[in-house]
């Protein structure tokens, strides 16, 4: 039994270590980068990785390590803000529709179904074309796209939880609806919502990187891992480090959160 429990916790430990490493990397970037990420130096064009430039330099002689540090911070900020916006609104909608039901449930769920009927990436691209490119517009577009999935999941949890004895007892004791929703039911949905949040964070990371790769996401002077990958594709044979390190940052950031979410879900099921 202990061996089984220990094996299940490996995912949580591994995910936690990777995510902690990426957070440390992110914090280093917030404190300061070794070089100005936007500073160009023609003499260092395509300089290979060295002690002074651990990740090498790109086609403008910019330090790739400094740019990956800043780009990771940008991607993390966009993903976290998207999660707070889309997840926060979606959870509120799902909580109220699942708890109260009735015409509120019908109206909001029909709107939810209308949004879900569009492929997520297509809807995000349409919204970006309306709002225009940029960091905050990407957050707004992805946040809107994420609302339906969080609303549906939260609604499902509330529909099952509101029939539990502890909720019925709270009603008999005269506890207010808002207190039942936020104090009694919502804490019991946290394991499911954390798993959903991990999936949402990963989708936001990949979506931001994808849109920036296409040139419609985060715009200069903000560094972006996706834009770095886009710029590096023409130099894969001559300077592969320009693509390898930004790509690794995207992979590790998404992988760490994914494993962490799986580990939390497994631990909740033990």
Coordinates of C-alpha atoms in Angstrom, one line a residue:
X1 CA 0.0 0.0 0.0
X2 CA 2.8 2.4 0.9
X3 CA 4.7 1.5 -2.3
X4 CA 1.5 2.3 -4.3
X5 CA 1.1 5.6 -2.6
X6 CA 4.7 6.4 -3.1
X7 CA 4.6 5.6 -6.8
X8 CA 1.5 7.8 -7.2
X9 CA 3.4 10.7 -5.5
X10 CA 6.3 10.6 -8.0
X11 CA 4.3 12.6 -10.5
X12 CA 3.5 15.2 -7.9
X13 CA 7.1 15.4 -6.8
X14 CA 8.5 15.5 -10.3
X15 CA 6.0 18.1 -11.4
X16 CA 6.7 20.2 -8.3
X17 CA 10.4 20.1 -8.9
X18 CA 10.1 21.2 -12.6
X19 CA 7.6 23.9 -11.8
X20 CA 9.7 25.1 -8.8
X21 CA 12.8 25.2 -11.1
X22 CA 10.9 27.3 -13.7
X23 CA 9.6 29.6 -11.0
X24 CA 13.2 30.1 -9.8
X25 CA 14.2 30.8 -13.4
X26 CA 11.3 33.3 -13.6
X27 CA 12.3 35.0 -10.4
X28 CA 15.9 35.4 -11.6
X29 CA 14.5 37.2 -14.7
X30 CA 12.3 39.5 -12.5
X31 CA 15.4 40.5 -10.4
X32 CA 17.4 41.3 -13.5
X33 CA 18.8 39.9 -16.7
X34 CA 22.6 39.6 -17.3
X35 CA 22.2 41.8 -20.4
X36 CA 19.6 44.0 -21.9
X37 CA 17.3 41.6 -23.8
X38 CA 16.8 44.1 -26.6
X39 CA 20.5 45.3 -26.8
X40 CA 21.9 44.4 -30.3
X41 CA 25.6 43.7 -30.9
X42 CA 26.7 43.0 -34.5
X43 CA 30.0 41.6 -33.3
X44 CA 28.2 38.8 -31.4
X45 CA 25.8 37.8 -34.2
X46 CA 25.1 34.0 -33.9
X47 CA 27.7 33.7 -31.1
X48 CA 27.7 30.1 -29.8
X49 CA 26.9 29.3 -26.1
X50 CA 29.8 30.3 -23.8
X51 CA 30.5 31.3 -20.2
X52 CA 29.6 34.9 -20.9
X53 CA 26.5 34.0 -23.0
X54 CA 25.3 30.6 -21.7
X55 CA 22.5 30.3 -24.4
X56 CA 24.5 32.0 -27.1
X57 CA 23.3 35.0 -29.2
X58 CA 20.8 35.5 -31.9
X59 CA 20.9 37.0 -35.4
X60 CA 21.0 40.5 -33.9
X61 CA 23.7 39.7 -31.4
X62 CA 21.1 39.7 -28.5
X63 CA 21.8 37.5 -25.5
X64 CA 19.4 34.5 -25.8
X65 CA 19.6 33.7 -22.1
X66 CA 18.4 37.2 -21.2
X67 CA 15.6 37.0 -23.8
X68 CA 14.5 33.6 -22.6
X69 CA 14.4 34.9 -19.0
X70 CA 12.2 37.8 -20.0
X71 CA 10.1 35.7 -22.5
X72 CA 9.4 33.1 -19.8
X73 CA 8.1 35.9 -17.5
X74 CA 5.9 37.2 -20.3
X75 CA 4.5 33.8 -21.1
X76 CA 3.9 33.0 -17.4
X77 CA 2.2 36.4 -16.9
X78 CA -0.1 35.9 -19.9
X79 CA -1.0 32.3 -18.8
X80 CA -1.6 33.2 -15.2
X81 CA -3.7 36.3 -16.1
X82 CA -5.7 34.3 -18.6
X83 CA -6.4 31.7 -16.0
X84 CA -7.5 34.3 -13.4
X85 CA -9.8 36.0 -15.9
X86 CA -11.3 33.0 -17.7
X87 CA -11.2 30.7 -14.7
X88 CA -12.6 33.3 -12.2
X89 CA -15.6 34.2 -14.4
X90 CA -16.2 30.6 -15.4
X91 CA -16.2 29.4 -11.8
X92 CA -18.6 32.1 -10.8
X93 CA -21.0 31.3 -13.7
X94 CA -20.8 27.6 -13.0
X95 CA -21.3 28.0 -9.3
X96 CA -24.4 30.1 -9.6
X97 CA -26.0 28.1 -12.5
X98 CA -25.3 24.8 -10.8
X99 CA -26.6 25.9 -7.4
X100 CA -29.7 27.9 -8.4
X101 CA -30.6 26.2 -11.7
X102 CA -33.8 27.5 -13.3
X103 CA -33.9 30.1 -16.1
X104 CA -30.4 31.5 -15.0
X105 CA -29.0 28.1 -15.7
X106 CA -30.8 27.8 -19.1
X107 CA -29.7 31.2 -20.4
X108 CA -26.1 31.1 -19.3
X109 CA -25.6 27.5 -20.4
X110 CA -27.0 28.3 -23.9
X111 CA -24.6 31.2 -24.2
X112 CA -21.9 28.8 -22.9
X113 CA -22.8 26.2 -25.6
X114 CA -22.7 28.9 -28.3
X115 CA -19.1 29.8 -27.4
X116 CA -18.1 26.1 -27.1
X117 CA -19.5 25.4 -30.6
X118 CA -16.5 27.3 -32.0
X119 CA -13.0 25.7 -32.0
X120 CA -11.0 27.3 -29.2
X121 CA -8.1 28.4 -31.3
X122 CA -10.3 29.7 -34.1
X123 CA -12.4 31.7 -31.6
X124 CA -9.1 33.1 -30.1
X125 CA -7.9 34.1 -33.5
X126 CA -11.2 35.8 -34.3
X127 CA -11.1 37.8 -31.1
X128 CA -7.5 38.8 -31.6
X129 CA -8.4 40.0 -35.1
X130 CA -11.0 42.2 -33.4
X131 CA -9.0 43.4 -30.4
X132 CA -5.7 43.6 -32.2
X133 CA -2.4 42.0 -31.2
X134 CA -0.7 42.7 -27.9
X135 CA -0.1 41.1 -24.5
X136 CA -3.3 42.3 -22.8
X137 CA -5.5 41.6 -25.8
X138 CA -4.2 38.1 -25.9
X139 CA -5.1 37.7 -22.2
X140 CA -8.6 39.1 -22.9
X141 CA -9.1 36.8 -25.9
X142 CA -7.9 33.6 -24.2
X143 CA -9.8 34.5 -21.0
X144 CA -13.1 34.6 -23.0
X145 CA -12.2 31.3 -24.7
X146 CA -11.5 29.6 -21.3
X147 CA -14.8 30.7 -19.6
X148 CA -17.0 27.9 -21.0
X149 CA -14.8 25.0 -19.9
X150 CA -14.5 26.3 -16.3
X151 CA -18.2 27.1 -16.2
X152 CA -19.2 23.6 -17.3
X153 CA -16.9 21.8 -14.9
X154 CA -17.9 24.0 -11.9
X155 CA -21.6 23.6 -12.7
X156 CA -21.2 19.8 -12.8
X157 CA -19.5 19.8 -9.5
X158 CA -22.1 22.1 -7.9
X159 CA -25.0 20.0 -9.3
X160 CA -23.7 16.9 -7.5
X161 CA -22.5 18.7 -4.3
X162 CA -25.8 20.6 -3.6
X163 CA -27.6 17.3 -3.1
X164 CA -25.2 16.3 -0.4
X165 CA -26.4 16.0 3.2
X166 CA -24.1 18.8 4.5
X167 CA -25.7 21.3 2.1
X168 CA -29.2 20.3 3.0
X169 CA -28.3 20.6 6.7
X170 CA -26.9 24.1 6.1
X171 CA -30.1 25.1 4.4
X172 CA -32.2 23.8 7.3
X173 CA -30.0 25.9 9.7
X174 CA -30.8 29.0 7.7
X175 CA -27.3 29.5 6.2
X176 CA -27.4 32.1 3.4
X177 CA -27.0 30.9 -0.2
X178 CA -23.8 32.8 -0.8
X179 CA -22.2 31.3 2.3
X180 CA -23.3 27.8 1.2
X181 CA -21.8 28.5 -2.3
X182 CA -18.5 30.0 -1.3
X183 CA -17.8 28.5 2.2
X184 CA -19.5 25.0 2.0
X185 CA -19.5 23.8 -1.6
X186 CA -16.7 25.6 -3.4
X187 CA -13.9 24.3 -1.1
X188 CA -15.0 20.7 -1.9
X189 CA -14.6 21.4 -5.6
X190 CA -11.0 22.6 -5.3
X191 CA -9.2 19.3 -6.3
X192 CA -11.2 19.1 -9.5
X193 CA -10.7 22.8 -10.2
X194 CA -7.0 22.6 -9.6
X195 CA -6.7 19.9 -12.2
X196 CA -8.7 22.0 -14.6
X197 CA -6.5 25.0 -13.8
X198 CA -3.4 23.0 -14.7
X199 CA -4.9 22.1 -18.0
X200 CA -6.0 25.7 -18.6
X201 CA -2.6 27.0 -17.7
X202 CA -0.9 24.6 -20.2
X203 CA -3.4 25.6 -22.9
X204 CA -2.7 29.3 -22.3
X205 CA 1.1 28.8 -22.5
X206 CA 0.8 26.9 -25.7
X207 CA -1.8 29.3 -27.2
X208 CA 0.3 32.4 -26.3
X209 CA 3.4 30.8 -27.8
X210 CA 1.5 29.8 -30.9
X211 CA -0.1 33.2 -31.5
X212 CA 3.2 35.0 -30.9
X213 CA 4.9 32.5 -33.3
X214 CA 2.4 33.6 -35.9
X215 CA 3.0 37.3 -35.1
X216 CA -0.4 38.1 -33.7
X217 CA 0.3 37.6 -30.0
X218 CA 2.8 39.5 -27.8
X219 CA 4.4 42.3 -29.7
X220 CA 7.9 43.9 -29.3
X221 CA 9.4 45.3 -27.2
X222 CA 8.0 42.6 -24.9
X223 CA 10.0 39.4 -25.3
X224 CA 8.0 36.3 -26.2
X225 CA 9.1 32.7 -26.4
X226 CA 6.8 32.1 -29.4
X227 CA 8.2 35.0 -31.3
X228 CA 11.8 33.8 -30.5
X229 CA 10.9 30.4 -32.0
X230 CA 9.5 32.1 -35.1
X231 CA 12.6 34.2 -35.6
X232 CA 14.9 31.2 -35.0
X233 CA 13.3 28.9 -37.6
X234 CA 15.3 30.4 -40.4
X235 CA 18.6 29.7 -38.5
X236 CA 18.0 26.2 -37.3
X237 CA 21.0 24.8 -39.1
X238 CA 23.4 27.6 -38.4
X239 CA 22.3 28.6 -34.8
X240 CA 20.1 25.9 -33.4
X241 CA 20.5 27.3 -29.8
X242 CA 18.2 30.2 -30.8
X243 CA 15.3 27.8 -31.0
X244 CA 16.4 25.1 -28.6
X245 CA 16.4 27.2 -25.4
X246 CA 13.1 29.0 -26.0
X247 CA 11.5 25.7 -27.0
X248 CA 12.8 24.0 -23.8
X249 CA 11.4 26.9 -21.7
X250 CA 7.9 26.4 -23.2
X251 CA 8.1 22.6 -22.8
X252 CA 9.3 22.6 -19.2
X253 CA 6.8 25.3 -18.1
X254 CA 3.9 23.3 -19.6
X255 CA 5.2 19.9 -18.4
X256 CA 5.8 21.0 -14.9
X257 CA 2.3 22.3 -14.4
X258 CA 0.8 19.3 -16.2
X259 CA 2.6 16.8 -13.9
X260 CA 1.8 18.9 -10.9
X261 CA -1.9 18.9 -11.8
X262 CA -1.9 15.1 -12.4
X263 CA -0.1 14.6 -9.1
X264 CA -2.7 16.6 -7.2
X265 CA -5.5 14.7 -8.9
X266 CA -3.9 11.4 -8.1
X267 CA -3.3 12.4 -4.5
X268 CA -6.9 13.4 -4.1
X269 CA -7.9 10.0 -5.4
X270 CA -5.8 8.0 -3.0

